[in-house]
GROMACS .gro file of C-alpha atoms in nm:
model
  512
    1MET     CA    1  -0.011  -0.023   0.002
    2LYS     CA    2   0.276   0.235   0.062
    3ALA     CA    3   0.444   0.188  -0.216
    4LEU     CA    4   0.173   0.247  -0.427
    5LEU     CA    5   0.071   0.569  -0.257
    6VAL     CA    6   0.445   0.714  -0.326
    7LEU     CA    7   0.366   0.605  -0.717
    8LEU     CA    8   0.052   0.790  -0.688
    9LEU     CA    9   0.184   1.077  -0.520
   10ALA     CA   10   0.466   1.079  -0.809
   11GLN     CA   11   0.246   1.076  -1.073
   12LEU     CA   12   0.057   1.367  -0.944
   13CYS     CA   13   0.364   1.533  -0.932
   14SER     CA   14   0.443   1.448  -1.279
   15ALA     CA   15   0.115   1.561  -1.398
   16SER     CA   16   0.192   1.937  -1.236
   17LEU     CA   17   0.500   1.951  -1.413
   18VAL     CA   18   0.385   1.938  -1.763
   19PRO     CA   19   0.414   2.288  -1.928
   20GLU     CA   20   0.062   2.439  -2.013
   21ARG     CA   21   0.183   2.436  -2.413
   22GLU     CA   22   0.188   2.055  -2.390
   23LYS     CA   23  -0.158   2.011  -2.295
   24ASP     CA   24  -0.271   2.134  -2.641
   25PRO     CA   25  -0.226   1.845  -2.885
   26GLU     CA   26  -0.199   2.128  -3.160
   27TYR     CA   27   0.187   2.207  -2.978
   28TRP     CA   28   0.293   1.859  -3.069
   29ARG     CA   29   0.146   1.860  -3.423
   30ARG     CA   30   0.331   2.174  -3.485
   31GLN     CA   31   0.636   2.041  -3.363
   32ALA     CA   32   0.578   1.772  -3.579
   33GLN     CA   33   0.512   1.935  -3.873
   34GLU     CA   34   0.853   2.180  -3.817
   35THR     CA   35   1.051   1.873  -3.772
   36LEU     CA   36   0.951   1.734  -4.103
   37ARG     CA   37   0.996   2.053  -4.275
   38ASN     CA   38   1.332   2.068  -4.177
   39ALA     CA   39   1.372   1.680  -4.257
   40LEU     CA   40   1.286   1.736  -4.631
   41ARG     CA   41   1.550   2.002  -4.666
   42LEU     CA   42   1.774   1.728  -4.628
   43GLN     CA   43   1.690   1.573  -4.929
   44ARG     CA   44   1.927   1.870  -5.115
   45LEU     CA   45   2.226   1.700  -5.008
   46ASN     CA   46   2.557   1.884  -4.945
   47GLN     CA   47   2.810   1.716  -5.170
   48ASN     CA   48   3.091   1.984  -5.155
   49VAL     CA   49   3.412   1.863  -5.094
   50ALA     CA   50   3.528   1.926  -4.699
   51LYS     CA   51   3.793   2.132  -4.638
   52ASN     CA   52   3.813   2.084  -4.297
   53LEU     CA   53   3.740   1.780  -4.079
   54ILE     CA   54   3.642   1.760  -3.686
   55LEU     CA   55   3.610   1.450  -3.505
   56PHE     CA   56   3.496   1.504  -3.161
   57LEU     CA   57   3.522   1.167  -2.961
   58GLY     CA   58   3.348   1.144  -2.615
   59ASP     CA   59   3.506   0.833  -2.449
   60GLY     CA   60   3.263   0.553  -2.320
   61MET     CA   61   2.989   0.842  -2.407
   62GLY     CA   62   2.691   0.566  -2.502
   63VAL     CA   63   2.314   0.659  -2.600
   64SER     CA   64   2.211   0.619  -2.236
   65THR     CA   65   2.489   0.882  -2.144
   66VAL     CA   66   2.390   1.118  -2.430
   67THR     CA   67   2.071   1.109  -2.300
   68ALA     CA   68   2.126   1.154  -1.912
   69ALA     CA   69   2.381   1.433  -2.028
   70ARG     CA   70   2.097   1.612  -2.233
   71ILE     CA   71   1.889   1.635  -1.892
   72LEU     CA   72   2.170   1.757  -1.698
   73LYS     CA   73   2.223   2.025  -1.955
   74GLY     CA   74   1.873   2.140  -1.942
   75GLN     CA   75   1.834   2.104  -1.583
   76LEU     CA   76   2.145   2.343  -1.539
   77HIS     CA   77   1.995   2.580  -1.732
   78GLY     CA   78   1.628   2.580  -1.603
   79GLN     CA   79   1.467   2.308  -1.856
   80GLY     CA   80   1.462   1.963  -1.898
   81GLU     CA   81   1.420   1.690  -2.057
   82GLU     CA   82   1.292   1.906  -2.419
   83SER     CA   83   1.641   2.043  -2.413
   84LEU     CA   84   1.880   2.004  -2.658
   85LEU     CA   85   2.231   1.921  -2.655
   86GLU     CA   86   2.449   2.082  -2.947
   87MET     CA   87   2.521   1.703  -3.077
   88ASP     CA   88   2.141   1.644  -3.058
   89LYS     CA   89   2.097   1.935  -3.372
   90PHE     CA   90   2.353   1.735  -3.591
   91PRO     CA   91   2.072   1.668  -3.910
   92PHE     CA   92   2.265   1.307  -3.965
   93VAL     CA   93   2.287   1.026  -3.700
   94ALA     CA   94   2.385   0.705  -3.722
   95LEU     CA   95   2.479   0.350  -3.547
   96ALA     CA   96   2.837   0.257  -3.505
   97LYS     CA   97   2.959  -0.158  -3.403
   98THR     CA   98   3.179  -0.122  -3.171
   99TYR     CA   99   3.334  -0.473  -3.121
  100ASN     CA  100   3.695  -0.568  -3.135
  101THR     CA  101   3.801  -0.846  -3.417
  102ASN     CA  102   3.872  -1.098  -3.086
  103ALA     CA  103   3.578  -0.907  -2.822
  104GLN     CA  104   3.228  -0.884  -2.817
  105VAL     CA  105   3.266  -0.567  -2.566
  106PRO     CA  106   3.571  -0.356  -2.677
  107ASP     CA  107   3.823  -0.170  -2.555
  108SER     CA  108   3.923   0.151  -2.643
  109ALA     CA  109   4.276   0.079  -2.813
  110GLY     CA  110   4.109  -0.148  -3.090
  111THR     CA  111   3.813   0.048  -3.134
  112ALA     CA  112   4.097   0.391  -3.191
  113THR     CA  113   4.199   0.147  -3.459
  114ALA     CA  114   3.857   0.111  -3.623
  115TYR     CA  115   3.745   0.510  -3.592
  116LEU     CA  116   4.090   0.663  -3.685
  117CYS     CA  117   4.272   0.386  -3.881
  118GLY     CA  118   3.976   0.198  -4.080
  119VAL     CA  119   4.061  -0.121  -3.974
  120LYS     CA  120   3.912  -0.335  -3.698
  121ALA     CA  121   4.178  -0.458  -3.447
  122ASN     CA  122   4.225  -0.672  -3.118
  123GLU     CA  123   4.145  -0.498  -2.791
  124GLY     CA  124   4.463  -0.403  -2.652
  125THR     CA  125   4.638  -0.321  -2.980
  126LEU     CA  126   4.753   0.033  -3.154
  127GLY     CA  127   4.727   0.116  -3.494
  128VAL     CA  128   4.778  -0.220  -3.623
  129SER     CA  129   4.560  -0.496  -3.765
  130ALA     CA  130   4.428  -0.806  -3.606
  131GLY     CA  131   4.716  -0.988  -3.707
  132VAL     CA  132   4.908  -0.865  -3.436
  133THR     CA  133   4.876  -1.027  -3.090
  134ARG     CA  134   4.852  -0.819  -2.748
  135ASP     CA  135   5.204  -0.803  -2.574
  136ARG     CA  136   5.404  -0.980  -2.847
  137CYS     CA  137   5.624  -0.746  -2.992
  138ASN     CA  138   5.753  -0.994  -3.277
  139THR     CA  139   5.378  -0.987  -3.481
  140THR     CA  140   5.386  -0.618  -3.518
  141LYS     CA  141   5.613  -0.578  -3.794
  142GLY     CA  142   5.454  -0.568  -4.152
  143GLN     CA  143   5.091  -0.512  -3.952
  144GLU     CA  144   5.087  -0.158  -3.899
  145VAL     CA  145   4.793   0.046  -4.035
  146THR     CA  146   4.814   0.440  -4.085
  147SER     CA  147   4.528   0.663  -3.935
  148ILE     CA  148   4.331   0.934  -4.084
  149LEU     CA  149   4.573   1.212  -3.960
  150ARG     CA  150   4.875   1.057  -4.166
  151TRP     CA  151   4.605   1.082  -4.472
  152ALA     CA  152   4.546   1.426  -4.394
  153LYS     CA  153   4.939   1.499  -4.355
  154GLU     CA  154   4.991   1.375  -4.685
  155ALA     CA  155   4.711   1.580  -4.882
  156GLY     CA  156   4.921   1.899  -4.711
  157LYS     CA  157   4.637   1.959  -4.442
  158ALA     CA  158   4.708   2.092  -4.097
  159VAL     CA  159   4.622   1.841  -3.842
  160GLY     CA  160   4.596   1.837  -3.434
  161ILE     CA  161   4.503   1.626  -3.181
  162VAL     CA  162   4.345   1.789  -2.806
  163THR     CA  163   4.238   1.520  -2.552
  164THR     CA  164   4.151   1.563  -2.156
  165THR     CA  165   4.382   1.208  -2.060
  166ARG     CA  166   4.722   1.176  -2.147
  167VAL     CA  167   4.840   1.228  -2.507
  168THR     CA  168   5.000   0.889  -2.527
  169HIS     CA  169   4.644   0.706  -2.426
  170ALA     CA  170   4.497   0.465  -2.618
  171THR     CA  171   4.225   0.676  -2.813
  172PRO     CA  172   4.502   0.959  -2.930
  173SER     CA  173   4.769   0.726  -3.003
  174ALA     CA  174   4.588   0.525  -3.255
  175ALA     CA  175   4.617   0.819  -3.498
  176TYR     CA  176   4.995   0.808  -3.453
  177ALA     CA  177   5.127   0.472  -3.281
  178HIS     CA  178   5.145   0.100  -3.383
  179SER     CA  179   5.167  -0.063  -3.078
  180ALA     CA  180   5.127  -0.461  -2.985
  181ASN     CA  181   5.026  -0.332  -2.617
  182ARG     CA  182   4.856   0.042  -2.531
  183ASP     CA  183   5.006   0.057  -2.222
  184TRP     CA  184   5.391   0.099  -2.363
  185TYR     CA  185   5.385   0.455  -2.262
  186SER     CA  186   5.795   0.492  -2.260
  187ASP     CA  187   5.998   0.207  -2.263
  188GLY     CA  188   6.021   0.212  -1.903
  189GLU     CA  189   5.636   0.031  -1.960
  190MET     CA  190   5.793  -0.222  -2.162
  191PRO     CA  191   5.891  -0.586  -2.116
  192PRO     CA  192   6.264  -0.675  -2.203
  193ASP     CA  193   6.170  -0.897  -2.459
  194ALA     CA  194   5.984  -0.605  -2.660
  195LEU     CA  195   6.274  -0.365  -2.633
  196GLU     CA  196   6.490  -0.618  -2.782
  197GLY     CA  197   6.251  -0.669  -3.045
  198GLY     CA  198   6.279  -0.327  -3.168
  199CYS     CA  199   5.947  -0.222  -3.030
  200LYS     CA  200   5.947   0.136  -2.964
  201ASP     CA  201   5.687   0.296  -2.709
  202ILE     CA  202   5.419   0.505  -2.781
  203ALA     CA  203   5.578   0.829  -2.646
  204ARG     CA  204   5.882   0.762  -2.899
  205GLN     CA  205   5.618   0.760  -3.186
  206LEU     CA  206   5.431   1.082  -3.079
  207VAL     CA  207   5.762   1.235  -3.161
  208GLU     CA  208   5.915   1.054  -3.435
  209ASN     CA  209   5.612   0.860  -3.664
  210ILE     CA  210   5.428   1.212  -3.785
  211PRO     CA  211   5.690   1.474  -3.677
  212ASP     CA  212   5.510   1.737  -3.815
  213ILE     CA  213   5.156   1.727  -3.614
  214GLU     CA  214   5.089   2.073  -3.571
  215VAL     CA  215   4.885   2.061  -3.251
  216ILE     CA  216   4.913   1.806  -2.963
  217LEU     CA  217   4.741   1.916  -2.621
  218GLY     CA  218   4.687   1.681  -2.290
  219GLY     CA  219   4.823   1.553  -1.993
  220GLY     CA  220   5.126   1.245  -1.965
  221ARG     CA  221   5.453   1.457  -1.974
  222LYS     CA  222   5.633   1.210  -1.769
  223TYR     CA  223   5.674   0.997  -2.038
  224MET     CA  224   5.881   1.228  -2.224
  225TYR     CA  225   6.152   1.234  -1.974
  226PRO     CA  226   6.426   1.075  -1.838
  227LYS     CA  227   6.371   0.833  -1.553
  228ASN     CA  228   6.399   0.999  -1.234
  229ALA     CA  229   6.412   1.379  -1.413
  230SER     CA  230   6.268   1.586  -1.188
  231ASP     CA  231   5.922   1.737  -1.299
  232VAL     CA  232   5.911   2.103  -1.412
  233GLU     CA  233   5.589   2.132  -1.154
  234TYR     CA  234   5.644   1.952  -0.916
  235PRO     CA  235   6.022   1.909  -0.856
  236HIS     CA  236   6.048   1.746  -0.534
  237GLU     CA  237   5.745   1.465  -0.588
  238GLU     CA  238   5.882   1.091  -0.681
  239LYS     CA  239   5.587   0.980  -0.816
  240GLN     CA  240   5.578   1.266  -1.125
  241ARG     CA  241   5.956   1.189  -1.216
  242GLY     CA  242   6.027   1.089  -1.578
  243THR     CA  243   5.997   0.754  -1.696
  244ARG     CA  244   6.240   0.683  -1.987
  245LEU     CA  245   6.514   0.426  -2.004
  246ASP     CA  246   6.665   0.512  -2.309
  247GLY     CA  247   6.772   0.899  -2.136
  248ARG     CA  248   6.582   1.099  -2.399
  249ASN     CA  249   6.422   1.429  -2.351
  250LEU     CA  250   6.120   1.391  -2.612
  251VAL     CA  251   6.016   1.719  -2.602
  252GLN     CA  252   6.380   1.835  -2.703
  253ALA     CA  253   6.384   1.594  -2.972
  254TRP     CA  254   6.051   1.707  -3.052
  255ARG     CA  255   6.181   2.083  -3.113
  256GLU     CA  256   6.486   1.934  -3.289
  257ALA     CA  257   6.281   1.765  -3.557
  258LYS     CA  258   6.110   2.105  -3.660
  259PRO     CA  259   6.230   2.215  -3.953
  260ARG     CA  260   6.439   2.555  -3.972
  261GLY     CA  261   6.279   2.854  -3.936
  262LYS     CA  262   5.953   2.728  -3.802
  263VAL     CA  263   5.845   2.830  -3.429
  264ALA     CA  264   5.761   2.488  -3.206
  265GLU     CA  265   5.647   2.597  -2.850
  266TYR     CA  266   5.595   2.408  -2.565
  267VAL     CA  267   5.363   2.448  -2.275
  268TRP     CA  268   5.283   2.267  -1.953
  269HIS     CA  269   5.065   2.542  -1.767
  270ARG     CA  270   4.803   2.749  -1.865
  271ARG     CA  271   4.962   3.091  -1.839
  272GLY     CA  272   5.227   2.915  -2.087
  273LEU     CA  273   4.957   2.926  -2.346
  274LEU     CA  274   4.762   3.275  -2.263
  275ALA     CA  275   5.132   3.397  -2.321
  276LEU     CA  276   5.188   3.303  -2.669
  277ASN     CA  277   5.119   3.500  -2.979
  278LEU     CA  278   4.973   3.244  -3.154
  279SER     CA  279   4.959   3.396  -3.494
  280ARG     CA  280   5.344   3.362  -3.461
  281VAL     CA  281   5.348   2.988  -3.385
  282ASP     CA  282   5.389   2.676  -3.639
  283PHE     CA  283   5.421   2.387  -3.417
  284LEU     CA  284   5.253   2.341  -3.030
  285LEU     CA  285   5.294   2.117  -2.800
  286GLY     CA  286   5.119   2.113  -2.461
  287GLU     CA  287   5.140   1.821  -2.212
  288SER     CA  288   5.025   1.836  -1.822
  289LEU     CA  289   5.175   1.649  -1.557
  290HIS     CA  290   4.870   1.434  -1.519
  291PRO     CA  291   4.794   1.065  -1.709
  292ARG     CA  292   4.442   1.211  -1.628
  293VAL     CA  293   4.363   1.590  -1.658
  294PRO     CA  294   4.131   1.702  -1.353
  295TRP     CA  295   3.779   1.720  -1.422
  296HIS     CA  296   3.697   1.958  -1.658
  297GLN     CA  297   4.043   2.111  -1.677
  298MET     CA  298   4.256   2.112  -1.959
  299GLY     CA  299   4.578   1.895  -1.825
  300ALA     CA  300   4.815   2.102  -2.090
  301LEU     CA  301   4.726   2.408  -1.918
  302GLY     CA  302   4.780   2.337  -1.543
  303GLY     CA  303   4.361   2.375  -1.481
  304HIS     CA  304   4.148   2.640  -1.459
  305LEU     CA  305   4.032   2.648  -1.823
  306SER     CA  306   3.817   2.415  -1.956
  307CYS     CA  307   3.842   2.243  -2.343
  308SER     CA  308   3.589   2.502  -2.479
  309GLY     CA  309   3.784   2.762  -2.280
  310VAL     CA  310   4.089   2.693  -2.481
  311LEU     CA  311   3.959   2.683  -2.796
  312GLY     CA  312   3.791   3.038  -2.703
  313GLN     CA  313   4.153   3.144  -2.615
  314LEU     CA  314   4.299   3.000  -2.938
  315GLN     CA  315   4.058   3.164  -3.185
  316TRP     CA  316   4.118   2.944  -3.458
  317PRO     CA  317   3.924   3.069  -3.751
  318VAL     CA  318   3.770   2.731  -3.849
  319VAL     CA  319   3.831   2.546  -3.622
  320SER     CA  320   3.784   2.457  -3.224
  321GLY     CA  321   3.739   2.142  -3.013
  322SER     CA  322   3.744   1.978  -2.692
  323ALA     CA  323   3.793   1.634  -2.552
  324GLY     CA  324   3.572   1.362  -2.358
  325GLY     CA  325   3.815   1.173  -2.224
  326ARG     CA  326   3.717   1.155  -1.853
  327ILE     CA  327   3.393   1.078  -1.930
  328ASP     CA  328   3.505   0.688  -1.967
  329HIS     CA  329   3.719   0.765  -1.641
  330GLY     CA  330   3.416   0.882  -1.424
  331HIS     CA  331   3.211   0.555  -1.529
  332HIS     CA  332   3.465   0.337  -1.448
  333GLU     CA  333   3.501   0.461  -1.120
  334GLY     CA  334   3.109   0.481  -1.078
  335LYS     CA  335   3.113   0.832  -1.051
  336ALA     CA  336   2.805   0.920  -1.262
  337LYS     CA  337   2.832   1.292  -1.193
  338GLN     CA  338   3.199   1.314  -1.299
  339ALA     CA  339   3.073   1.129  -1.633
  340LEU     CA  340   2.794   1.359  -1.672
  341HIS     CA  341   2.950   1.699  -1.657
  342GLU     CA  342   3.237   1.584  -1.875
  343ALA     CA  343   2.967   1.498  -2.129
  344VAL     CA  344   2.806   1.828  -2.073
  345GLU     CA  345   3.162   2.030  -2.128
  346LEU     CA  346   3.210   1.821  -2.444
  347ASP     CA  347   2.903   1.942  -2.565
  348ARG     CA  348   2.955   2.338  -2.497
  349ALA     CA  349   3.302   2.272  -2.710
  350ILE     CA  350   3.073   2.093  -3.003
  351GLY     CA  351   2.892   2.436  -2.956
  352LEU     CA  352   3.203   2.636  -2.993
  353ALA     CA  353   3.285   2.456  -3.327
  354THR     CA  354   2.965   2.469  -3.475
  355ARG     CA  355   2.961   2.820  -3.444
  356LEU     CA  356   3.326   2.873  -3.558
  357THR     CA  357   3.272   2.670  -3.874
  358SER     CA  358   3.040   2.644  -4.157
  359THR     CA  359   2.810   2.361  -4.301
  360GLN     CA  360   2.973   2.443  -4.632
  361ASP     CA  361   3.331   2.356  -4.588
  362THR     CA  362   3.366   2.172  -4.236
  363LEU     CA  363   3.256   1.823  -4.203
  364SER     CA  364   3.185   1.768  -3.830
  365VAL     CA  365   3.162   1.403  -3.673
  366VAL     CA  366   3.040   1.338  -3.316
  367THR     CA  367   3.066   0.977  -3.162
  368ALA     CA  368   3.202   0.734  -2.898
  369ASP     CA  369   3.441   0.456  -2.908
  370HIS     CA  370   3.252   0.248  -2.651
  371SER     CA  371   2.922   0.240  -2.406
  372HIS     CA  372   2.947   0.160  -2.048
  373VAL     CA  373   2.730  -0.053  -1.805
  374PHE     CA  374   2.543   0.301  -1.712
  375THR     CA  375   2.182   0.348  -1.667
  376PHE     CA  376   1.885   0.520  -1.545
  377GLY     CA  377   1.488   0.452  -1.426
  378GLY     CA  378   1.290   0.383  -1.222
  379TYR     CA  379   0.963   0.552  -1.359
  380THR     CA  380   1.119   0.894  -1.232
  381PRO     CA  381   0.883   1.189  -1.333
  382ARG     CA  382   0.952   1.465  -1.582
  383GLY     CA  383   1.209   1.716  -1.379
  384ASN     CA  384   1.304   1.485  -1.143
  385PRO     CA  385   1.672   1.583  -1.060
  386ILE     CA  386   1.889   1.327  -1.297
  387PHE     CA  387   2.103   1.233  -0.971
  388GLY     CA  388   1.801   1.187  -0.788
  389LEU     CA  389   1.621   0.904  -0.598
  390ALA     CA  390   1.320   0.740  -0.790
  391PRO     CA  391   0.997   0.816  -0.681
  392MET     CA  392   0.977   0.479  -0.523
  393GLN     CA  393   1.102   0.191  -0.308
  394SER     CA  394   1.214  -0.152  -0.425
  395ASP     CA  395   0.935  -0.372  -0.349
  396VAL     CA  396   1.199  -0.633  -0.261
  397ASP     CA  397   1.412  -0.484   0.021
  398ARG     CA  398   1.205  -0.157   0.092
  399LYS     CA  399   1.482   0.073   0.059
  400PRO     CA  400   1.482   0.350  -0.214
  401PHE     CA  401   1.728   0.384  -0.479
  402THR     CA  402   1.868   0.649  -0.723
  403SER     CA  403   1.763   0.668  -1.073
  404ILE     CA  404   2.124   0.652  -1.233
  405LEU     CA  405   2.281   0.301  -1.163
  406TYR     CA  406   2.579   0.045  -1.280
  407GLY     CA  407   2.542  -0.296  -1.380
  408ASN     CA  408   2.878  -0.357  -1.216
  409GLY     CA  409   3.120  -0.162  -1.063
  410PRO     CA  410   3.266   0.021  -0.683
  411GLY     CA  411   2.933   0.119  -0.598
  412TYR     CA  412   2.823  -0.244  -0.480
  413LYS     CA  413   2.773  -0.164  -0.081
  414ILE     CA  414   2.644  -0.442   0.141
  415VAL     CA  415   2.551  -0.271   0.485
  416ALA     CA  416   2.441  -0.512   0.800
  417GLY     CA  417   2.411  -0.773   0.536
  418GLU     CA  418   2.183  -0.599   0.340
  419ARG     CA  419   2.204  -0.325   0.036
  420GLU     CA  420   2.291   0.043   0.139
  421ASN     CA  421   2.021   0.252   0.215
  422VAL     CA  422   2.085   0.574   0.019
  423SER     CA  423   1.902   0.814   0.190
  424ALA     CA  424   2.136   0.780   0.459
  425VAL     CA  425   2.430   0.924   0.189
  426ASP     CA  426   2.510   1.217   0.003
  427PHE     CA  427   2.402   1.051  -0.358
  428ALA     CA  428   2.402   1.380  -0.487
  429HIS     CA  429   2.762   1.454  -0.402
  430ALA     CA  430   2.991   1.466  -0.689
  431ASP     CA  431   3.208   1.189  -0.551
  432TYR     CA  432   2.924   0.948  -0.532
  433GLN     CA  433   2.947   0.649  -0.630
  434ALA     CA  434   2.613   0.487  -0.815
  435GLN     CA  435   2.509   0.123  -0.667
  436SER     CA  436   2.554  -0.160  -0.899
  437ALA     CA  437   2.452  -0.486  -0.925
  438VAL     CA  438   2.803  -0.656  -0.892
  439PRO     CA  439   3.096  -0.575  -0.722
  440LEU     CA  440   3.396  -0.485  -0.922
  441ARG     CA  441   3.678  -0.220  -0.830
  442GLN     CA  442   3.612  -0.076  -1.208
  443GLU     CA  443   3.320  -0.045  -1.353
  444THR     CA  444   3.337  -0.203  -1.732
  445HIS     CA  445   3.228  -0.085  -2.093
  446GLY     CA  446   2.947  -0.200  -2.233
  447GLY     CA  447   2.852  -0.357  -2.545
  448GLU     CA  448   2.612  -0.206  -2.729
  449ASP     CA  449   2.643   0.053  -3.011
  450VAL     CA  450   2.697   0.400  -3.011
  451ALA     CA  451   2.576   0.714  -3.230
  452VAL     CA  452   2.723   0.862  -3.497
  453PHE     CA  453   2.647   1.230  -3.512
  454ALA     CA  454   2.746   1.440  -3.824
  455ARG     CA  455   2.712   1.776  -3.997
  456GLY     CA  456   2.853   1.948  -4.329
  457PRO     CA  457   2.987   1.806  -4.655
  458MET     CA  458   2.867   1.475  -4.718
  459ALA     CA  459   2.765   1.399  -4.383
  460HIS     CA  460   2.483   1.179  -4.505
  461LEU     CA  461   2.706   0.932  -4.561
  462LEU     CA  462   2.683   0.840  -4.213
  463HIS     CA  463   2.358   0.688  -4.207
  464GLY     CA  464   2.212   0.360  -4.040
  465VAL     CA  465   2.431   0.107  -3.848
  466HIS     CA  466   2.815   0.086  -3.992
  467GLU     CA  467   3.075  -0.110  -3.856
  468GLN     CA  468   3.285   0.154  -3.670
  469ASN     CA  469   3.554   0.132  -3.910
  470TYR     CA  470   3.362   0.285  -4.161
  471ILE     CA  471   3.384   0.632  -3.985
  472PRO     CA  472   3.730   0.752  -4.109
  473HIS     CA  473   3.637   0.605  -4.443
  474ALA     CA  474   3.351   0.832  -4.515
  475MET     CA  475   3.507   1.120  -4.382
  476ALA     CA  476   3.832   1.105  -4.608
  477TYR     CA  477   3.595   1.011  -4.867
  478ALA     CA  478   3.407   1.376  -4.798
  479ALA     CA  479   3.755   1.532  -4.781
  480CYS     CA  480   3.907   1.405  -5.064
  481ILE     CA  481   4.177   1.218  -4.879
  482GLY     CA  482   4.315   0.886  -4.819
  483SER     CA  483   4.234   0.630  -5.109
  484ASN     CA  484   3.903   0.738  -5.224
  485ARG     CA  485   3.944   1.026  -5.412
  486GLY     CA  486   3.821   0.886  -5.802
  487HIS     CA  487   3.528   1.134  -5.750
  488CYS     CA  488   3.761   1.447  -5.719
  489ASN     CA  489   3.882   1.662  -5.952
  490ALA     CA  490   4.100   1.974  -5.966
  491ALA     CA  491   3.828   2.208  -5.947
  492ALA     CA  492   3.679   2.045  -5.623
  493ARG     CA  493   4.009   2.014  -5.472
  494PRO     CA  494   4.046   2.167  -5.124
  495ALA     CA  495   4.343   2.463  -5.091
  496THR     CA  496   4.587   2.292  -4.851
  497THR     CA  497   4.833   2.445  -4.646
  498PRO     CA  498   5.150   2.302  -4.385
  499LEU     CA  499   5.068   2.628  -4.162
  500LEU     CA  500   4.931   2.610  -3.845
  501LEU     CA  501   4.736   2.917  -3.906
  502PRO     CA  502   4.530   3.056  -4.067
  503PHE     CA  503   4.407   2.648  -4.054
  504LEU     CA  504   4.295   2.625  -4.393
  505GLY     CA  505   4.227   2.260  -4.444
  506LEU     CA  506   4.240   2.152  -4.104
  507LEU     CA  507   4.207   1.855  -3.935
  508LEU     CA  508   4.176   1.808  -3.568
  509LEU     CA  509   4.090   1.507  -3.427
  510LEU     CA  510   3.901   1.595  -3.053
  511LEU     CA  511   3.989   1.242  -2.869
  512CYS     CA  512   3.987   1.066  -2.546
   0.00000   0.00000   0.00000
């Protein structure tokens, strides 16, 4: 009876939250007709050549995360379920199948190889075919595959990588590295047999494989310095010291690899970036200390500046961006509040990029590498706080539960032999770990498809359900780079430039 009463009260509350205009059937009919008119306009397909490509990658941003982030964004601005994310406004949407060649539920390395290199691969491997076995260096030779970043460089375009994780993390590193193990950040993390076999660590490949990447921003600078070298920001902290066994300073090597007369700037703090005159910079490398950049902060800038803030400061004419790397980290820790705020921050950067670019010459794609076992439900009424309680108690243990839950993860807690009573804890706290069905120290990825949102030239090529490795091929076709160029002619080809500014022909990969 008590549970029924609670449900009835919730229904009454829900009814009171319905805006007056939505009670009129004509409101919904007019809305549908406007949507129909917009859809009919899409019959005039945009078949321009894309001079610019932007790929936004929300690590772990599954469909349930997108929906919850939309509600959070609305609630942050006095709205709710009816609000729109910037990515929601993209006219073309597809689904991508995320499995790795040897895994039903994928990891970020195999998926990154798919949507950057156009080839599906085994879990844990980067920039190589499925002929490579994880951890086995001797299977790598001859199995390397190139990424859309390299295809763009070969076409004379400027390219960049921006990430809120380490720049040697699995997702960004598939753009430039070939490795049998995603964890070989420096040679200090590699086993002796891999070093003896001639395999290179990921940080070294960042500097050597494609030395003319114009923009690199992210975290994890300790992998660039000799073992035990003191950190520039935290010289007295032993755990922050360099990890390299070869004694090389890869930041110095990065500078030395640049052509004479070109300006290459290295920054590790926000002040350093703000002090630059970017109109005079040809190459930019920014790395923070942190292997994981602090929430909502750009690690290369020492914090206190969001990803979208970075882009606004750079004032790039046709490109802006963000990175959603920590969506994944938030979910793994069971901290939904962290994950969803990161997704909203990524969406804010997508909006900035939309305002700074034109659909006539810029193809923008937003997607995820994989999903998570994250969900929300419990018959919550409209307007229920996204981090709040469901309006009912469990009819088994008679305890309340939050709308947001995980299939597994660190939020599994038993108190006095029973499920923890969430009403006795601060479930709205930023570090609250939502309850999970199965106890694990780290929550796992999910295996379902992820959404692909597209806007600009040839965006209609992303439609229906695709294998994940199709994404870079469609983008390359739109930009007349890579192997699919038979449809291009001299008049339609985009102008190219090797310069950092003014970023004509810029390919910016915005990764986790």
